[in-house]
């Protein structure tokens, strides 16, 4: 059984969920693939700043308290920062001596049976057609280091609610948002191996391949043969 929903999340949902219910038409599926007997890492594609809200809504509706790895600067905002701390969100200090703190905090949540939500691309996709980019290897490392499952969750439709890099939402009419969870990614062949860059890259590509394949099914289109690589493409936006 999932852990009881913490009171803080229930309180936040009183304010946030009615708004999301009013501005979206939801097509949720795959909730049976979310583990209920252990912590897990939920990985999702990232197209717009609305994605965390729709992903959190999906997880909450399936009995999972949504814990995100979020930019540390958000925790310095009055009121917002206090709320994030109260909801056990994890601050990420990129490129600093505190970077490891985020992993330690995430592992603590996983060990107590919670889920961690991660956007492996690290930022909004730069792919012009909104396909997932080449991802960072952090989620794979965490999964292999601590033997936890990785569940791919594909999203489509949130970009109609808020344009990529946009700041003004399009609330009327309500937008159809599809969120689908797949079975945990099979990473058994990578477990017990040295976590060198080749292993982590291969495991990450396996995770993103599952996620991209699910998105292809949702969109009824084929993704590019090679994912957008910011290093190769010069950083995009």
Tab-separated table of C-alpha atoms in Angstrom:
chain	number	residue	atom	x	y	z
A	1	UNK	CA	0.000	0.000	0.000
A	2	UNK	CA	1.194	3.576	-0.675
A	3	UNK	CA	2.233	5.651	2.332
A	4	UNK	CA	-0.581	7.794	3.746
A	5	UNK	CA	-0.702	11.158	2.004
A	6	UNK	CA	1.029	13.715	4.276
A	7	UNK	CA	-1.216	16.453	5.629
A	8	UNK	CA	0.825	19.174	3.934
A	9	UNK	CA	0.132	17.727	0.491
A	10	UNK	CA	-3.563	17.385	1.262
A	11	UNK	CA	-3.654	21.013	2.356
A	12	UNK	CA	-1.819	22.192	-0.775
A	13	UNK	CA	-4.191	20.166	-2.956
A	14	UNK	CA	-7.159	22.072	-1.517
A	15	UNK	CA	-5.847	25.200	-3.271
A	16	UNK	CA	-4.040	23.821	-6.329
A	17	UNK	CA	-6.141	20.880	-7.469
A	18	UNK	CA	-9.391	22.833	-8.150
A	19	UNK	CA	-7.446	25.159	-10.452
A	20	UNK	CA	-5.950	22.247	-12.398
A	21	UNK	CA	-9.339	20.552	-12.600
A	22	UNK	CA	-10.784	23.736	-14.063
A	23	UNK	CA	-8.163	24.363	-16.740
A	24	UNK	CA	-7.419	20.801	-17.923
A	25	UNK	CA	-9.232	17.781	-19.300
A	26	UNK	CA	-7.212	14.857	-18.034
A	27	UNK	CA	-6.483	11.523	-19.669
A	28	UNK	CA	-4.606	9.555	-17.007
A	29	UNK	CA	-3.453	5.965	-17.558
A	30	UNK	CA	-0.896	3.472	-16.284
A	31	UNK	CA	-1.382	4.182	-12.590
A	32	UNK	CA	-1.127	0.445	-11.922
A	33	UNK	CA	2.561	0.670	-12.882
A	34	UNK	CA	3.421	2.891	-9.914
A	35	UNK	CA	5.039	0.729	-7.201
A	36	UNK	CA	3.182	0.654	-3.888
A	37	UNK	CA	5.663	-1.466	-1.946
A	38	UNK	CA	8.826	0.603	-2.389
A	39	UNK	CA	10.166	4.009	-3.249
A	40	UNK	CA	10.703	4.761	-6.931
A	41	UNK	CA	11.996	7.388	-9.322
A	42	UNK	CA	9.388	8.857	-11.674
A	43	UNK	CA	11.026	10.254	-14.814
A	44	UNK	CA	9.153	12.472	-17.242
A	45	UNK	CA	9.715	14.559	-20.366
A	46	UNK	CA	9.883	18.329	-19.934
A	47	UNK	CA	8.302	20.764	-22.406
A	48	UNK	CA	6.924	23.646	-20.356
A	49	UNK	CA	6.972	25.086	-16.849
A	50	UNK	CA	3.451	23.649	-16.437
A	51	UNK	CA	4.828	20.076	-16.520
A	52	UNK	CA	5.575	19.832	-12.785
A	53	UNK	CA	1.966	20.711	-11.990
A	54	UNK	CA	0.428	18.131	-14.327
A	55	UNK	CA	2.918	15.453	-13.228
A	56	UNK	CA	2.259	16.249	-9.560
A	57	UNK	CA	-1.496	16.088	-10.221
A	58	UNK	CA	-1.119	12.638	-11.794
A	59	UNK	CA	1.007	11.313	-8.932
A	60	UNK	CA	-1.291	12.782	-6.283
A	61	UNK	CA	-4.364	11.272	-7.933
A	62	UNK	CA	-2.650	7.874	-7.690
A	63	UNK	CA	-1.840	8.188	-4.016
A	64	UNK	CA	1.773	9.334	-4.380
A	65	UNK	CA	3.092	12.462	-2.656
A	66	UNK	CA	4.982	14.322	-5.417
A	67	UNK	CA	8.562	15.099	-4.376
A	68	UNK	CA	10.618	17.066	-6.911
A	69	UNK	CA	14.269	17.994	-7.182
A	70	UNK	CA	13.932	21.779	-7.586
A	71	UNK	CA	16.335	24.664	-8.156
A	72	UNK	CA	17.772	25.837	-4.848
A	73	UNK	CA	16.948	29.480	-5.668
A	74	UNK	CA	13.228	28.715	-5.362
A	75	UNK	CA	13.717	27.925	-1.689
A	76	UNK	CA	14.890	31.491	-1.064
A	77	UNK	CA	11.564	33.007	-2.168
A	78	UNK	CA	9.452	34.120	0.812
A	79	UNK	CA	6.426	31.893	1.447
A	80	UNK	CA	7.228	29.701	-1.577
A	81	UNK	CA	10.473	28.504	-0.015
A	82	UNK	CA	8.777	27.693	3.275
A	83	UNK	CA	6.071	25.750	1.453
A	84	UNK	CA	8.646	23.771	-0.535
A	85	UNK	CA	10.518	22.826	2.617
A	86	UNK	CA	7.258	21.853	4.311
A	87	UNK	CA	6.392	19.541	1.426
A	88	UNK	CA	9.783	17.797	1.498
A	89	UNK	CA	10.831	19.120	-1.899
A	90	UNK	CA	14.563	18.747	-2.548
A	91	UNK	CA	16.750	21.808	-3.298
A	92	UNK	CA	19.396	21.266	-5.973
A	93	UNK	CA	22.595	23.350	-5.735
A	94	UNK	CA	24.112	22.798	-9.172
A	95	UNK	CA	27.818	23.257	-9.573
A	96	UNK	CA	28.484	23.745	-5.869
A	97	UNK	CA	29.819	21.760	-2.926
A	98	UNK	CA	26.206	21.250	-1.822
A	99	UNK	CA	25.214	19.387	-5.000
A	100	UNK	CA	25.499	16.023	-3.237
A	101	UNK	CA	23.009	17.164	-0.592
A	102	UNK	CA	20.175	16.814	-3.088
A	103	UNK	CA	21.076	13.184	-3.791
A	104	UNK	CA	21.304	12.416	-0.069
A	105	UNK	CA	17.906	14.000	0.574
A	106	UNK	CA	16.349	12.155	-2.373
A	107	UNK	CA	17.770	8.837	-1.178
A	108	UNK	CA	16.288	9.424	2.278
A	109	UNK	CA	12.856	9.850	0.688
A	110	UNK	CA	13.285	6.751	-1.481
A	111	UNK	CA	14.366	4.616	1.475
A	112	UNK	CA	11.252	5.541	3.422
A	113	UNK	CA	9.104	4.451	0.471
A	114	UNK	CA	8.363	7.766	-1.238
A	115	UNK	CA	8.645	8.655	-4.915
A	116	UNK	CA	11.046	11.184	-6.426
A	117	UNK	CA	9.975	13.010	-9.608
A	118	UNK	CA	12.803	13.860	-12.004
A	119	UNK	CA	13.037	15.555	-15.395
A	120	UNK	CA	16.209	13.812	-16.658
A	121	UNK	CA	16.816	16.368	-19.416
A	122	UNK	CA	17.605	18.892	-16.677
A	123	UNK	CA	15.746	21.718	-18.422
A	124	UNK	CA	12.990	22.294	-20.973
A	125	UNK	CA	13.622	20.428	-24.208
A	126	UNK	CA	15.236	22.445	-26.970
A	127	UNK	CA	13.995	20.045	-29.616
A	128	UNK	CA	11.859	22.181	-31.973
A	129	UNK	CA	9.127	19.523	-32.032
A	130	UNK	CA	9.239	18.994	-28.261
A	131	UNK	CA	10.735	15.496	-28.297
A	132	UNK	CA	12.925	14.539	-25.312
A	133	UNK	CA	16.558	15.610	-25.513
A	134	UNK	CA	19.663	13.649	-24.618
A	135	UNK	CA	19.304	13.277	-20.845
A	136	UNK	CA	21.643	13.624	-17.921
A	137	UNK	CA	22.667	10.460	-16.087
A	138	UNK	CA	21.712	11.387	-12.510
A	139	UNK	CA	18.458	9.417	-12.358
A	140	UNK	CA	20.149	6.279	-13.664
A	141	UNK	CA	22.971	6.624	-11.159
A	142	UNK	CA	20.536	7.028	-8.264
A	143	UNK	CA	18.488	4.034	-9.396
A	144	UNK	CA	21.510	1.764	-9.814
A	145	UNK	CA	23.309	2.979	-6.687
A	146	UNK	CA	20.290	2.330	-4.473
A	147	UNK	CA	18.462	-0.435	-6.359
A	148	UNK	CA	15.173	1.407	-6.856
A	149	UNK	CA	12.826	1.157	-9.847
A	150	UNK	CA	12.520	3.852	-12.495
A	151	UNK	CA	9.005	4.488	-13.837
A	152	UNK	CA	8.712	6.437	-17.120
A	153	UNK	CA	5.798	8.894	-17.203
A	154	UNK	CA	5.111	10.507	-20.576
A	155	UNK	CA	3.208	13.789	-20.808
A	156	UNK	CA	1.597	15.618	-23.696
A	157	UNK	CA	-0.715	18.620	-23.729
A	158	UNK	CA	0.689	20.780	-20.948
A	159	UNK	CA	2.451	22.861	-23.626
A	160	UNK	CA	-0.996	24.054	-24.754
A	161	UNK	CA	-1.673	25.270	-21.236
A	162	UNK	CA	1.611	27.191	-21.064
A	163	UNK	CA	3.905	27.754	-24.049
A	164	UNK	CA	7.497	26.516	-23.721
A	165	UNK	CA	9.345	29.315	-21.906
A	166	UNK	CA	6.036	31.178	-21.719
A	167	UNK	CA	4.816	33.050	-18.665
A	168	UNK	CA	1.169	33.684	-19.544
A	169	UNK	CA	-1.031	30.569	-19.321
A	170	UNK	CA	-3.855	29.807	-21.741
A	171	UNK	CA	-6.623	28.861	-19.338
A	172	UNK	CA	-9.677	28.991	-21.617
A	173	UNK	CA	-10.841	26.654	-22.987
A	174	UNK	CA	-9.582	23.787	-20.781
A	175	UNK	CA	-6.706	21.874	-22.396
A	176	UNK	CA	-6.494	18.118	-22.856
A	177	UNK	CA	-3.513	16.762	-20.926
A	178	UNK	CA	-2.396	13.157	-21.380
A	179	UNK	CA	-0.196	11.583	-18.708
A	180	UNK	CA	0.720	7.905	-18.984
A	181	UNK	CA	2.908	5.810	-16.680
A	182	UNK	CA	4.702	2.809	-18.122
A	183	UNK	CA	6.121	-0.288	-16.431
A	184	UNK	CA	9.411	0.161	-14.547
A	185	UNK	CA	12.357	0.228	-16.955
A	186	UNK	CA	14.361	-3.008	-17.010
A	187	UNK	CA	17.807	-2.024	-15.742
A	188	UNK	CA	18.851	-5.464	-14.473
A	189	UNK	CA	21.749	-5.809	-16.919
A	190	UNK	CA	23.353	-2.670	-15.476
A	191	UNK	CA	23.014	-3.553	-11.787
A	192	UNK	CA	26.183	-4.677	-10.055
A	193	UNK	CA	28.429	-3.144	-12.727
A	194	UNK	CA	30.919	-0.345	-12.239
A	195	UNK	CA	29.003	2.882	-12.695
A	196	UNK	CA	31.351	4.365	-15.258
A	197	UNK	CA	30.155	6.819	-17.878
A	198	UNK	CA	29.498	4.084	-20.436
A	199	UNK	CA	27.229	2.153	-18.053
A	200	UNK	CA	25.386	5.270	-16.916
A	201	UNK	CA	24.964	6.520	-20.485
A	202	UNK	CA	23.570	3.159	-21.609
A	203	UNK	CA	21.183	2.958	-18.656
A	204	UNK	CA	20.042	6.540	-19.232
A	205	UNK	CA	19.445	5.860	-22.922
A	206	UNK	CA	17.371	2.813	-21.940
A	207	UNK	CA	15.237	4.972	-19.646
A	208	UNK	CA	14.784	7.721	-22.228
A	209	UNK	CA	14.081	5.187	-24.965
A	210	UNK	CA	11.154	3.848	-22.942
A	211	UNK	CA	9.889	7.358	-22.246
A	212	UNK	CA	10.226	8.489	-25.866
A	213	UNK	CA	8.512	5.329	-27.133
A	214	UNK	CA	5.531	6.038	-24.898
A	215	UNK	CA	5.397	9.615	-26.174
A	216	UNK	CA	5.433	8.334	-29.758
A	217	UNK	CA	2.351	6.248	-28.979
A	218	UNK	CA	0.559	9.200	-27.399
A	219	UNK	CA	1.393	11.559	-30.264
A	220	UNK	CA	1.013	9.020	-33.082
A	221	UNK	CA	4.323	10.228	-34.513
A	222	UNK	CA	7.904	9.028	-34.767
A	223	UNK	CA	10.642	10.741	-32.775
A	224	UNK	CA	13.935	11.720	-34.446
A	225	UNK	CA	16.455	8.895	-34.722
A	226	UNK	CA	18.881	10.797	-32.504
A	227	UNK	CA	17.706	12.964	-29.599
A	228	UNK	CA	18.537	16.643	-29.573
A	229	UNK	CA	21.921	17.138	-27.912
A	230	UNK	CA	22.571	20.637	-26.554
A	231	UNK	CA	26.318	20.068	-26.746
A	232	UNK	CA	26.081	19.192	-30.433
A	233	UNK	CA	23.449	21.811	-31.294
A	234	UNK	CA	25.099	24.694	-29.454
A	235	UNK	CA	22.643	24.974	-26.592
A	236	UNK	CA	19.443	25.854	-28.452
A	237	UNK	CA	17.475	28.675	-26.809
